[in-house]
mmCIF file of the C-alpha atoms, coordinates in Angstrom:
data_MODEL
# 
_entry.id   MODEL 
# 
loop_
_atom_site.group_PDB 
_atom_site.id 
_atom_site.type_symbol 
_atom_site.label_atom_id 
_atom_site.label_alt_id 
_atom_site.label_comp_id 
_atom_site.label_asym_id 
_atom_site.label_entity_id 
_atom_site.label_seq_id 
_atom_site.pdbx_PDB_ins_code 
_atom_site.Cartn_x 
_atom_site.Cartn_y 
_atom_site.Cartn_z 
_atom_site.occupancy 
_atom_site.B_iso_or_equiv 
_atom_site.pdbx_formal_charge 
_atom_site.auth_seq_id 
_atom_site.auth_comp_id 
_atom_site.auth_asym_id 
_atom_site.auth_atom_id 
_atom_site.pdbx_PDB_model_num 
ATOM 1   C CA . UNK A 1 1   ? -25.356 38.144  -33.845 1.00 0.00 ? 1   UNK A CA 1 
ATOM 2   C CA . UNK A 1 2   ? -26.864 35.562  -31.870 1.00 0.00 ? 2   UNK A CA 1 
ATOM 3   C CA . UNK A 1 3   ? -27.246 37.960  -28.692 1.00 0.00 ? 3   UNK A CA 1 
ATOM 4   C CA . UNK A 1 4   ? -23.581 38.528  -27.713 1.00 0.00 ? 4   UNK A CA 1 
ATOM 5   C CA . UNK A 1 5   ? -21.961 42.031  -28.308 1.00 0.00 ? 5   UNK A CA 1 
ATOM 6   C CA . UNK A 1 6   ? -18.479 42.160  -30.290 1.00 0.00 ? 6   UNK A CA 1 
ATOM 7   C CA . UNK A 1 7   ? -16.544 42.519  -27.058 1.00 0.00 ? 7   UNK A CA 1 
ATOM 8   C CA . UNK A 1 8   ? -17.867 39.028  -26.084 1.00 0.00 ? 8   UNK A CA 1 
ATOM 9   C CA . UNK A 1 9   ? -17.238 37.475  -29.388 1.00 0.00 ? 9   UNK A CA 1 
ATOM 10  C CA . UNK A 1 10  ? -13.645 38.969  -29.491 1.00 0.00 ? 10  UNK A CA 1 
ATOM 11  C CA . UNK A 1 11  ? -12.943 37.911  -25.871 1.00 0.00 ? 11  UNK A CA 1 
ATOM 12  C CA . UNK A 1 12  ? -14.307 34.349  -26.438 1.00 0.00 ? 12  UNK A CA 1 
ATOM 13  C CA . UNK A 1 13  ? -12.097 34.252  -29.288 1.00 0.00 ? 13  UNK A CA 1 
ATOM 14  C CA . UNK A 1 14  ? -8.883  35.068  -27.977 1.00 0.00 ? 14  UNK A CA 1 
ATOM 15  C CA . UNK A 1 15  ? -9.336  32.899  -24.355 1.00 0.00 ? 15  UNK A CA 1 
ATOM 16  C CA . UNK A 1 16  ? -10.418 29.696  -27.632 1.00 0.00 ? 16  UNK A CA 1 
ATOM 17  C CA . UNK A 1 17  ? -7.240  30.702  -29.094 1.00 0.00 ? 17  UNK A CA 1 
ATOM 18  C CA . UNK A 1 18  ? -4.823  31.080  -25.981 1.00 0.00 ? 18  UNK A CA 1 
ATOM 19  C CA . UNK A 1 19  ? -6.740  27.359  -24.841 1.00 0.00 ? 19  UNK A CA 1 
ATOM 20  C CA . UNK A 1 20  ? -6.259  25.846  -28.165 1.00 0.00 ? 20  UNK A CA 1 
ATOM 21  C CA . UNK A 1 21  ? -2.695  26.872  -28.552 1.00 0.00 ? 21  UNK A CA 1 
ATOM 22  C CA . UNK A 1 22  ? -2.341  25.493  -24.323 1.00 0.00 ? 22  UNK A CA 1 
ATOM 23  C CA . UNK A 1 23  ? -3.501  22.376  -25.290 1.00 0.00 ? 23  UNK A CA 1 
ATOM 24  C CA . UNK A 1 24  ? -1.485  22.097  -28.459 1.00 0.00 ? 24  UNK A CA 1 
ATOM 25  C CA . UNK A 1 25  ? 1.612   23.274  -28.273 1.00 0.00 ? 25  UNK A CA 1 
ATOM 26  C CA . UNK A 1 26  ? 4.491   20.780  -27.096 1.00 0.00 ? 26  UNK A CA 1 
ATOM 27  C CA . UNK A 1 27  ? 5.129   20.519  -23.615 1.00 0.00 ? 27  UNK A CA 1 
ATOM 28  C CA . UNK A 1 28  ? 8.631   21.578  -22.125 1.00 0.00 ? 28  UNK A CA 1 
ATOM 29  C CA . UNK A 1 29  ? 10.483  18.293  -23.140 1.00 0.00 ? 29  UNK A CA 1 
ATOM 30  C CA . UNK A 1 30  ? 12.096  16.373  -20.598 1.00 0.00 ? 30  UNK A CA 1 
ATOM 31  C CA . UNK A 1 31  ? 14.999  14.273  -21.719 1.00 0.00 ? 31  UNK A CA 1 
ATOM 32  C CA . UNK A 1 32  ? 14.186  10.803  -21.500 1.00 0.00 ? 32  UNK A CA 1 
ATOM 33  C CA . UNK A 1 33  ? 16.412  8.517   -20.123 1.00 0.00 ? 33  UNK A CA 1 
ATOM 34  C CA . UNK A 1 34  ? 17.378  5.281   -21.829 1.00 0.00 ? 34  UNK A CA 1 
ATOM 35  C CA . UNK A 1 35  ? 16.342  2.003   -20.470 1.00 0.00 ? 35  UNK A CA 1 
ATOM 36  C CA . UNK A 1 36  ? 19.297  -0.204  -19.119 1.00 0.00 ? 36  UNK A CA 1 
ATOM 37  C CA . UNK A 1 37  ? 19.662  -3.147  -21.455 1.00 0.00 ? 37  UNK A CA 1 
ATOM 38  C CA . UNK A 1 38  ? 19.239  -6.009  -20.379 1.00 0.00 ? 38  UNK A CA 1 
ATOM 39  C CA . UNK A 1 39  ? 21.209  -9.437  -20.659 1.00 0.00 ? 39  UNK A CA 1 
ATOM 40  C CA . UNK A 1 40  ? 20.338  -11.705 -22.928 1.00 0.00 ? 40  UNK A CA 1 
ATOM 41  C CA . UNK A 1 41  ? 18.529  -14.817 -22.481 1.00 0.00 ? 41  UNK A CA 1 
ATOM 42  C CA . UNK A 1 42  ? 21.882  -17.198 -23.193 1.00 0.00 ? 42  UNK A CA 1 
ATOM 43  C CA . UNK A 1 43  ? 23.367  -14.995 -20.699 1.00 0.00 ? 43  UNK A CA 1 
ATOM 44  C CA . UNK A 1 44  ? 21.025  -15.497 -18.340 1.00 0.00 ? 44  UNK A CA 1 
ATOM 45  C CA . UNK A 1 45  ? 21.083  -19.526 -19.098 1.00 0.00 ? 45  UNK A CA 1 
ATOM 46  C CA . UNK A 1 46  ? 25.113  -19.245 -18.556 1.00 0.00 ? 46  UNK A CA 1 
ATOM 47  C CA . UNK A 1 47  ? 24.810  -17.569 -15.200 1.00 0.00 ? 47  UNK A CA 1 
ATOM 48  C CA . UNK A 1 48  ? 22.459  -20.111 -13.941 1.00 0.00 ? 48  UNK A CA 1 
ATOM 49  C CA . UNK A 1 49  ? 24.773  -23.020 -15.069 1.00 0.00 ? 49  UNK A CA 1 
ATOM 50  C CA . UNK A 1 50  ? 27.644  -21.391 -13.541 1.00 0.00 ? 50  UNK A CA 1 
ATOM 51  C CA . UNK A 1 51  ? 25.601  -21.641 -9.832  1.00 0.00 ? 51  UNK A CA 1 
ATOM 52  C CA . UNK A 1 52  ? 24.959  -25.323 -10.765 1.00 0.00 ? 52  UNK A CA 1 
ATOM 53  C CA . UNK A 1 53  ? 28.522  -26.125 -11.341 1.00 0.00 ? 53  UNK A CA 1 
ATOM 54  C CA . UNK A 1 54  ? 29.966  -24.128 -8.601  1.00 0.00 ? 54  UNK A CA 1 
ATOM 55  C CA . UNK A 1 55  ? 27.653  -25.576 -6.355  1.00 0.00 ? 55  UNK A CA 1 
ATOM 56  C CA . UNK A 1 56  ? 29.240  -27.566 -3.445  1.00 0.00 ? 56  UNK A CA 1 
ATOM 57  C CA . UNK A 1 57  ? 26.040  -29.793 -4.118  1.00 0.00 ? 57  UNK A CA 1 
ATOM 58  C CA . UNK A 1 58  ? 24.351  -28.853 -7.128  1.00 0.00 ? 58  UNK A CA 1 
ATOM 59  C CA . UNK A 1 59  ? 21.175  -31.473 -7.399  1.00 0.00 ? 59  UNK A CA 1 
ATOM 60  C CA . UNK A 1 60  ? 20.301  -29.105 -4.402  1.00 0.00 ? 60  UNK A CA 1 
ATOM 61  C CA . UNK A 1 61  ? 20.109  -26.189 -6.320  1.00 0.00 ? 61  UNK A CA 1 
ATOM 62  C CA . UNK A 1 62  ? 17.168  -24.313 -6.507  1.00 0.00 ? 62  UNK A CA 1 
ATOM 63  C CA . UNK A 1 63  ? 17.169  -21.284 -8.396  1.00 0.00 ? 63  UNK A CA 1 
ATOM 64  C CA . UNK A 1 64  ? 14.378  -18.166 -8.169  1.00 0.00 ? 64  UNK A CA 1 
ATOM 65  C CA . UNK A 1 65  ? 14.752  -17.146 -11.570 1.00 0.00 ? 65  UNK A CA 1 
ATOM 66  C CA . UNK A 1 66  ? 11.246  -15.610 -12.115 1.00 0.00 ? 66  UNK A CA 1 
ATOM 67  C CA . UNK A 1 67  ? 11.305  -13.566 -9.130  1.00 0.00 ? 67  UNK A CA 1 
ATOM 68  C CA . UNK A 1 68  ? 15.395  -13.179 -8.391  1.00 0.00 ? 68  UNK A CA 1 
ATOM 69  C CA . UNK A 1 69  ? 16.897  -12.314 -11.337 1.00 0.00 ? 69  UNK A CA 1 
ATOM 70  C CA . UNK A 1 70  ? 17.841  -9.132  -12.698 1.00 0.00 ? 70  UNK A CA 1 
ATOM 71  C CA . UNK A 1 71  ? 20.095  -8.095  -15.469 1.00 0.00 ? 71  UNK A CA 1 
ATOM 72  C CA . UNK A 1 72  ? 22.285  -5.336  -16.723 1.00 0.00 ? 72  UNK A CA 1 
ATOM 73  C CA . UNK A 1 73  ? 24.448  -3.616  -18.648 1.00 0.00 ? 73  UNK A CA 1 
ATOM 74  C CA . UNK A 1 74  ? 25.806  -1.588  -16.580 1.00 0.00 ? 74  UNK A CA 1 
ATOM 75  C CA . UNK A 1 75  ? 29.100  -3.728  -15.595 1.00 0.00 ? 75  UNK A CA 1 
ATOM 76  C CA . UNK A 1 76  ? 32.214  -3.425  -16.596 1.00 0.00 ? 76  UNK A CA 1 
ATOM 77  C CA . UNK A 1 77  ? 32.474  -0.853  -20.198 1.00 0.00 ? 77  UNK A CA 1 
ATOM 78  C CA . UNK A 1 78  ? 29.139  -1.620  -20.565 1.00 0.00 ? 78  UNK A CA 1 
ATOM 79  C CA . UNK A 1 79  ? 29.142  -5.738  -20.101 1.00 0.00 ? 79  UNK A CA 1 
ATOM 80  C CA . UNK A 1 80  ? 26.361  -7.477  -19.214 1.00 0.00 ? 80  UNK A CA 1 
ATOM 81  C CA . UNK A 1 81  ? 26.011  -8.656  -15.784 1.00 0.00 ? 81  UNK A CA 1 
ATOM 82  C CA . UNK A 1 82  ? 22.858  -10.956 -14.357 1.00 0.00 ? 82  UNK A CA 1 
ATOM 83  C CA . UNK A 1 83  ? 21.957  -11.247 -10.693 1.00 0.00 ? 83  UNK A CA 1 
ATOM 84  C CA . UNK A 1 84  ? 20.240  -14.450 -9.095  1.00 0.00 ? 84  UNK A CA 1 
ATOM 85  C CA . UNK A 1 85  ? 18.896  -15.632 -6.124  1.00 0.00 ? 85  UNK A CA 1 
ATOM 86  C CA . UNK A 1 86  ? 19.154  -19.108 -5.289  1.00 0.00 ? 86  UNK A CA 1 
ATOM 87  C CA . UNK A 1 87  ? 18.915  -21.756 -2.535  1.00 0.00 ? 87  UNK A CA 1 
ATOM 88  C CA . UNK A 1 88  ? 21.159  -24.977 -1.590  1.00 0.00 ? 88  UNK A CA 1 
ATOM 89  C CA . UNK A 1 89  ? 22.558  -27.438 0.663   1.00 0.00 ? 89  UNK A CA 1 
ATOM 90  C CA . UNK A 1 90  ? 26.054  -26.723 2.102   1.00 0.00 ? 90  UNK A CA 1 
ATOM 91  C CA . UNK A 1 91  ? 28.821  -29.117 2.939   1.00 0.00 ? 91  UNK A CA 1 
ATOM 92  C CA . UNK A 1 92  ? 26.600  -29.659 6.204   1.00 0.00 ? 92  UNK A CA 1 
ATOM 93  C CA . UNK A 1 93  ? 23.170  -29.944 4.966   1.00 0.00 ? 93  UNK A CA 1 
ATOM 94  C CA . UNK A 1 94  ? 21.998  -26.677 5.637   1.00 0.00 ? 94  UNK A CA 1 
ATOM 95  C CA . UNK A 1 95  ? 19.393  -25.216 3.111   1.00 0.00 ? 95  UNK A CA 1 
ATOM 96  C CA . UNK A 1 96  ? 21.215  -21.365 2.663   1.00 0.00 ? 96  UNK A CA 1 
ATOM 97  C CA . UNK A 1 97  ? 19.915  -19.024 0.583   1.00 0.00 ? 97  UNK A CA 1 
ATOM 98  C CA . UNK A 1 98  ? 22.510  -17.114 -1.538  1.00 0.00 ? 98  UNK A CA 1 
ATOM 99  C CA . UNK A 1 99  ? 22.438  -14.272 -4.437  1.00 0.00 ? 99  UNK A CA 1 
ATOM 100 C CA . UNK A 1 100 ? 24.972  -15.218 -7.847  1.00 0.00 ? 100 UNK A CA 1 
ATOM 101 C CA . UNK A 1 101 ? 26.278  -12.413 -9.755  1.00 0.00 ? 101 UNK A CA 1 
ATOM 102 C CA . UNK A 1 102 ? 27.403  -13.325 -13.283 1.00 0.00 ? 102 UNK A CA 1 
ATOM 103 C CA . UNK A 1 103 ? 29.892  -10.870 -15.132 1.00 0.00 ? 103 UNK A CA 1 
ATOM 104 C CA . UNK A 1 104 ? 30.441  -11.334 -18.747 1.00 0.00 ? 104 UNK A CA 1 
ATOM 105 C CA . UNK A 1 105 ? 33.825  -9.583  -19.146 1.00 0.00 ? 105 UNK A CA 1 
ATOM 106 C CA . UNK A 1 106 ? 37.020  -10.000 -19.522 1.00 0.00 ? 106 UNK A CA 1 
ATOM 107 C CA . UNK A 1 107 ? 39.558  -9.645  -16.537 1.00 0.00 ? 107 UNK A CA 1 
ATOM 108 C CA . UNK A 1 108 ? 36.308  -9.813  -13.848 1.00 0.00 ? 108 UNK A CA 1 
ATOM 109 C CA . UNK A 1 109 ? 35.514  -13.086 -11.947 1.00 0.00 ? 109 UNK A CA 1 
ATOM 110 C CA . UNK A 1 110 ? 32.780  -15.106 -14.003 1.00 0.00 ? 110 UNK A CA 1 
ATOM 111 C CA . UNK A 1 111 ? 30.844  -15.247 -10.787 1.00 0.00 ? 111 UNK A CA 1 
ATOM 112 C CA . UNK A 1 112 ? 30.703  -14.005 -7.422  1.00 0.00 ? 112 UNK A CA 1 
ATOM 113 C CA . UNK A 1 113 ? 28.241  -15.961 -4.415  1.00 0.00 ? 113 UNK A CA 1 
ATOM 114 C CA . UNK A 1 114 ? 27.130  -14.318 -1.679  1.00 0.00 ? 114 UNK A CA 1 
ATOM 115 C CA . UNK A 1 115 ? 25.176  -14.822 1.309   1.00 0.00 ? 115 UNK A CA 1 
ATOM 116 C CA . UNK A 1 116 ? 21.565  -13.632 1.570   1.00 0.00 ? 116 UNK A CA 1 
# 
């Protein structure tokens, strides 16, 4: 038989097996967990008119959408919530950079500003 005594043939068959069955058989599974949803678009359009019109100047608004928004559902029950970073004038002039939080549910303020 080719050269190779029964012993080999047996032994290369069981270490083909014990690899075949490795490579095979499922892995220990490891619970996978689920992807926060995000807000939706509309939401997303809503929070950033919300910063315009509660804007002490609003023409100065400048929002970072691509890079300074984030989104959520992990507010209140489960509510969407969107997070944006934005820059504008103050009463004085100042350019300020601030961060808007939008809530979309009931009995929570529509938006919060803070400083950056």
């Amino acid at each position: 038989m080719l050269g190779y005594s029964k012993f080999e043939w047996i032994f290369a068959g069981i270490v083909g097996v014990v690899l075949f069955s490795w490579i095979l058989w499922p892995a220990e599974k490891k619970p996978i967990e689920p992807k926060p949803e995000k807000a939706s678009s509309a939401e997303i359009m809503k929070c950033s008119e919300l910063i315009k019109t509660s804007a002490s100047n609003p023409s100065t608004v400048v929002l970072h959408e691509l890079v300074g928004t984030s989104s959520d559902r992990k507010g209140p029950g489960g509510t969407s919530r969107v997070k944006m970073d934005f820059e504008a004038k103050n009463a004085f002039g100042l350019q300020l950079e601030y961060q808007a939080v939008c809530q979309f549910a009931k009995g929570v303020p529509s938006i919060q500003i803070f400083n950056r």
